[in-house]
Tab-separated table of C-alpha atoms and ligand atoms in Angstrom:
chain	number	residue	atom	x	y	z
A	267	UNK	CA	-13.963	3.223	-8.626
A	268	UNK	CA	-10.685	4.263	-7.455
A	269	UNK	CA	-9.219	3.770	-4.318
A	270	UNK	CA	-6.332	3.375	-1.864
A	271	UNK	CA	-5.537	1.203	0.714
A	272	UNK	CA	-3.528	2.597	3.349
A	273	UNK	CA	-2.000	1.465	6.892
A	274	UNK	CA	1.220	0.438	8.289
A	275	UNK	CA	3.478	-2.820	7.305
A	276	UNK	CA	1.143	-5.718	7.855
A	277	UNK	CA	-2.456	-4.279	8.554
A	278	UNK	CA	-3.688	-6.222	5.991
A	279	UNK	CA	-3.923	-4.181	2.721
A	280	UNK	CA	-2.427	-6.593	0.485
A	281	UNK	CA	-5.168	-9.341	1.621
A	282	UNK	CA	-7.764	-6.741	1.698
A	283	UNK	CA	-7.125	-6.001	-2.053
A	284	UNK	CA	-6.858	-9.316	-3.062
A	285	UNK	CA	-10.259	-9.808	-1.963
A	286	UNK	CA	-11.655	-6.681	-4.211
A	287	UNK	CA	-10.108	-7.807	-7.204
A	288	UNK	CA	-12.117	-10.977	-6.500
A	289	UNK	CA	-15.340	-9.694	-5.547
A	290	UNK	CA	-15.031	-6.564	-7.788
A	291	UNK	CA	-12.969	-6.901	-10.267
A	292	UNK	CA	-11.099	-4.224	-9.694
A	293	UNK	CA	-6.890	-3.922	-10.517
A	294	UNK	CA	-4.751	-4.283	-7.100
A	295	UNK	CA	-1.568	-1.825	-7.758
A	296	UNK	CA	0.824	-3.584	-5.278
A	297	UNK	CA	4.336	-1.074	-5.399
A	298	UNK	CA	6.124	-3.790	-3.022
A	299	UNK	CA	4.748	-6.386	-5.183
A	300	UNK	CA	6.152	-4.447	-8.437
A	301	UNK	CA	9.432	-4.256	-6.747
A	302	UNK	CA	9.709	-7.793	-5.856
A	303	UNK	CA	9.235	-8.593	-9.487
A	304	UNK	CA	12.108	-6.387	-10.114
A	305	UNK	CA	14.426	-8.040	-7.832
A	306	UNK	CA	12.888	-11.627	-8.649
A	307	UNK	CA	13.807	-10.289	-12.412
A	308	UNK	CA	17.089	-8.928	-11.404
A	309	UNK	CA	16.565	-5.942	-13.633
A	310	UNK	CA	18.858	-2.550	-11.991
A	311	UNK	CA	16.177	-1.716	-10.143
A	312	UNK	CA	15.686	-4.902	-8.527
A	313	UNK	CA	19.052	-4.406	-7.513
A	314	UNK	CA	19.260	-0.682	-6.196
A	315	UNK	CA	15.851	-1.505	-4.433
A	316	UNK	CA	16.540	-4.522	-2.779
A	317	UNK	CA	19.141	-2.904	-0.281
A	318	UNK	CA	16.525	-0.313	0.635
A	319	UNK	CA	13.952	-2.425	1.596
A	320	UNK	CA	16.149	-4.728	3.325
A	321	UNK	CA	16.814	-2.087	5.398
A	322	UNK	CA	13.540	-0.934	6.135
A	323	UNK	CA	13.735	2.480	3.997
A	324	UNK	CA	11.581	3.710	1.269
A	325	UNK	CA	12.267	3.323	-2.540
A	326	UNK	CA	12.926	7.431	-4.142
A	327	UNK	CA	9.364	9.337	-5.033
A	328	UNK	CA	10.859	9.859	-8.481
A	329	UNK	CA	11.066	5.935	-8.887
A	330	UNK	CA	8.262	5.008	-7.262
A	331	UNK	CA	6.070	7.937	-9.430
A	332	UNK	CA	7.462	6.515	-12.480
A	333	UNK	CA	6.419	3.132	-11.782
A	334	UNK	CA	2.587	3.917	-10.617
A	335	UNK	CA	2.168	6.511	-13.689
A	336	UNK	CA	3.573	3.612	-15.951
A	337	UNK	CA	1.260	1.040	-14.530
A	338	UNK	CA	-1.446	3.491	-14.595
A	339	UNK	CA	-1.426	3.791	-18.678
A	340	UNK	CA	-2.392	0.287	-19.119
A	341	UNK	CA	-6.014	-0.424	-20.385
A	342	UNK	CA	-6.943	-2.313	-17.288
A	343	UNK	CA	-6.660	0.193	-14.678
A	344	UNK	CA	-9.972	1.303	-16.387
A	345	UNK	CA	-11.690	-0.891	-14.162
A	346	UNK	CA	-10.828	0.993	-11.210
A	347	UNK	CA	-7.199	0.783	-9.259
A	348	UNK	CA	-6.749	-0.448	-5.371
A	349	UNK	CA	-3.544	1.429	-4.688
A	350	UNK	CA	-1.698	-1.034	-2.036
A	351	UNK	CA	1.342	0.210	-0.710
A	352	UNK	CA	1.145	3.912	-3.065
A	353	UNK	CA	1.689	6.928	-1.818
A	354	UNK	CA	3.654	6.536	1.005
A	355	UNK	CA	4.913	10.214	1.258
A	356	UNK	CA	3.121	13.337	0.458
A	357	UNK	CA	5.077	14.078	-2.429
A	358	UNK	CA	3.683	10.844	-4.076
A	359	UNK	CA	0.280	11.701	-2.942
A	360	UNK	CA	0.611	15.109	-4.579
A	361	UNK	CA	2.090	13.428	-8.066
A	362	UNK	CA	-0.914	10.972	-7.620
A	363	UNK	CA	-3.282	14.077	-8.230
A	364	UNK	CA	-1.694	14.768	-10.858
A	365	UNK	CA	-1.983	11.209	-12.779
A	366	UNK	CA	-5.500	10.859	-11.665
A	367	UNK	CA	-6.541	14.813	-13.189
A	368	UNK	CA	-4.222	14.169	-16.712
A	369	UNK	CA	-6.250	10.438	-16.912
A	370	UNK	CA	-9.858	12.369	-16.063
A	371	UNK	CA	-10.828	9.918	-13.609
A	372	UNK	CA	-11.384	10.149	-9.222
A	373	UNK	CA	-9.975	8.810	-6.700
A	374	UNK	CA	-13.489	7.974	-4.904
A	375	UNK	CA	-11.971	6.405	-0.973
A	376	UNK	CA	-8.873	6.296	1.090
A	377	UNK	CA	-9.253	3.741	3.807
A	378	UNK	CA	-6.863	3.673	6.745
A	379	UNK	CA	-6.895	0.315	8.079
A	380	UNK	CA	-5.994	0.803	11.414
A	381	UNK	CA	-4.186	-1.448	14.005
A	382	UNK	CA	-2.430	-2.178	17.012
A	383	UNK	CA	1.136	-2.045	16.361
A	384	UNK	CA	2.142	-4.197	18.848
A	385	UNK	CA	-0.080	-7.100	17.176
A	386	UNK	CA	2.079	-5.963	14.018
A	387	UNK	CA	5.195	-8.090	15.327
A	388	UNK	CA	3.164	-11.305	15.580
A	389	UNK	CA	1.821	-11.028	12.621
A	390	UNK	CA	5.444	-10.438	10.341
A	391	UNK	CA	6.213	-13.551	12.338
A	392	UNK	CA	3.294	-15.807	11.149
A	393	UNK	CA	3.841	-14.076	7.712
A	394	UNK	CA	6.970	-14.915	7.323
A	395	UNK	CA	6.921	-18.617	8.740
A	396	UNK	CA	3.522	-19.308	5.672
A	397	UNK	CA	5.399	-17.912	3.601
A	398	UNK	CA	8.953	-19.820	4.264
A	399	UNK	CA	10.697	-16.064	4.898
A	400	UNK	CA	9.992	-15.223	1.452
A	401	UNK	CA	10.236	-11.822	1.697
A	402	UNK	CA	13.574	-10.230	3.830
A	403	UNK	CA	12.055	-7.931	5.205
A	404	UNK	CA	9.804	-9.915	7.343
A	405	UNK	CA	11.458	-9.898	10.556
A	406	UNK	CA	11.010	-7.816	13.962
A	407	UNK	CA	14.654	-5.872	13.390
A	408	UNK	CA	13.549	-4.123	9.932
A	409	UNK	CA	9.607	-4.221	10.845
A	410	UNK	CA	10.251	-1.417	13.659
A	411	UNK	CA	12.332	-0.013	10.923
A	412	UNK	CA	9.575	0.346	8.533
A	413	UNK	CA	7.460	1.424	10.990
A	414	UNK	CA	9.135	4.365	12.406
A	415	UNK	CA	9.279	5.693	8.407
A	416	UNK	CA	5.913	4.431	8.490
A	417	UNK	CA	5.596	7.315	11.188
A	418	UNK	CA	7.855	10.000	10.046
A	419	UNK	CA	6.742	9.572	5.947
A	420	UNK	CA	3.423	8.324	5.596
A	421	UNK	CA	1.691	9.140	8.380
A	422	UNK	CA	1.735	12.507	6.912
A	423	UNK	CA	-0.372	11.552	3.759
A	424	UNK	CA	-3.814	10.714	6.510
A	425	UNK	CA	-4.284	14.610	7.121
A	426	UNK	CA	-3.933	15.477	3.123
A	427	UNK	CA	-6.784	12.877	2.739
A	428	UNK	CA	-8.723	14.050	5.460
A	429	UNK	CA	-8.535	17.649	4.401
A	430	UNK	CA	-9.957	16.269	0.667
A	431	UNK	CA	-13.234	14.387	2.406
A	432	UNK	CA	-11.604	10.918	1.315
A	433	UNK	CA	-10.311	9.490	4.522
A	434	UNK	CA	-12.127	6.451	6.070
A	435	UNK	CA	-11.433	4.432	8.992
A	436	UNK	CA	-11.896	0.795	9.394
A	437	UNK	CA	-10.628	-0.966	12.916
A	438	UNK	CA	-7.853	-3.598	11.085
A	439	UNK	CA	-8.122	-5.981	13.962
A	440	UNK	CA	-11.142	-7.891	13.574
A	441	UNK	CA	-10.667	-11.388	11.395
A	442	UNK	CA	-10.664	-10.515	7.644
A	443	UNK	CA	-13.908	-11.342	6.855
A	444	UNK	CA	-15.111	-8.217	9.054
A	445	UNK	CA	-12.364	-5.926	7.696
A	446	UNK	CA	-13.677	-6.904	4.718
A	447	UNK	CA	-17.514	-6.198	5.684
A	448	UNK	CA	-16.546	-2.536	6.934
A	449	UNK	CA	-14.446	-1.657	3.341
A	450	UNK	CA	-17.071	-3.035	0.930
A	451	UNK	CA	-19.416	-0.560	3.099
A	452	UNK	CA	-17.390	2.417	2.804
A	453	UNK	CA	-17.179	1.423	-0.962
A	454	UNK	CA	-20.876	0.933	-1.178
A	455	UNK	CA	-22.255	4.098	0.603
B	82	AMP	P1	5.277	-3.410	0.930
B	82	AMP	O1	5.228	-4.718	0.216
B	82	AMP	O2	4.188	-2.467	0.515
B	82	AMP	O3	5.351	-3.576	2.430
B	82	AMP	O4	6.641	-2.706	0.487
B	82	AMP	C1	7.902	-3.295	0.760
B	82	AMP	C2	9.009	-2.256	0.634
B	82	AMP	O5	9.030	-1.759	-0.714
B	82	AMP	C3	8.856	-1.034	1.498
B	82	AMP	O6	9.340	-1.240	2.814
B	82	AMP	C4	9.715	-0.015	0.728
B	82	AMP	O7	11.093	-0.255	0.902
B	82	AMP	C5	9.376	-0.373	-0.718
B	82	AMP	N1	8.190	0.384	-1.200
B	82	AMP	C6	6.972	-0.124	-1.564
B	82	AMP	N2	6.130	0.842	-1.955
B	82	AMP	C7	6.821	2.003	-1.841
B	82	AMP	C8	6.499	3.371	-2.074
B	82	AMP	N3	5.269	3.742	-2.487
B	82	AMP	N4	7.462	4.298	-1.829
B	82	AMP	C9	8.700	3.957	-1.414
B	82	AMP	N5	9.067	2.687	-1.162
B	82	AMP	C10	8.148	1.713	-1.373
């Protein structure tokens, strides 16, 4: 099975997907977490990349495409993907179609984990204190950053979804053990 998580900075996808690759199996396709690697790496990427998610912006389609189809080609997406983070703009979505149709497999569920943005600022906050600010972006100045392209860029890619039959809804703001409970029913019905 194939599917993507989707929602705004901090709704919960990356600890949502964590928790299918335990239960499932399945491969979690993180395109922040790819990116961090670059920069942790230092590789030229890293470096063009880190400045535009410092600042809140998104990473090109054409480099973000050519790290998802690369990914993609390894043996153990066969297991079935979680897309974290992937597509973020409707030109990635379309170029997504594309992978998934030359590869002959489905994407089977896109799950919107929805939430209450104001809750979103608390929760960068705790994020970043666990994690001893490990990530720069974690801070209210570039979260309402990310969240207005959030708006203008990926808000976009719901209604493509939705017009395919894939879209699902699950309410993001319950404790993580219920998020959890509503995704592993949309997987299972
Ligand atoms: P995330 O860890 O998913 O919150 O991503 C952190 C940052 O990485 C984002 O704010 C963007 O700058 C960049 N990024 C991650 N995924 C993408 C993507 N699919 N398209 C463009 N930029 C991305």
């Amino acid at each position: 099975m194939n599917i993507i998580l989707f929602g705004p900075p901090g709704a919960g996808k990356g600890t949502q997907a964590t928790k299918l690759v335990a239960d499932r199996g399945m491969v979690q396709l993180s395109t922040g977490d790819m990116l961090r690697s670059a920069i942790a790496n230092k590789t030229e990427l890293g470096l063009k990349a880190k400045a535009i998610m410092d600042a809140g912006e998104l990473v090109s389609d054409d480099i973000m495409i050519g790290m998802i189809s690369e990914r993609m080609s390894h043996d153990d997406c066969k297991a079935g993907v979680i897309l974290d983070g992937f597509p973020r703009t409707v030109a990635q979505a379309e170029a997504l179609d594309g992978m998934f149709a030359e590869r002959g497999i489905t994407l089977d569920h896109v799950i919107e984990i929805a939430v209450d943005e104001a809750a979103l600022f608390d929760r960068i906050e705790n994020r970043a204190k666990e994690t001893g600010g490990a990530r720069s972006d974690d801070n209210a100045d570039v979260l309402r950053q990310r969240l207005s392209v959030y708006h203008e860029n990926t808000a976009p890619v719901l209604p493509y979804y939705a017009d395919k039959g894939l879209l699902s809804r699950v309410d993001g703001m319950g404790d993580i053990s219920s998020v959890s409970h509503h995704i592993e029913q949309i997987l299972d019905s």
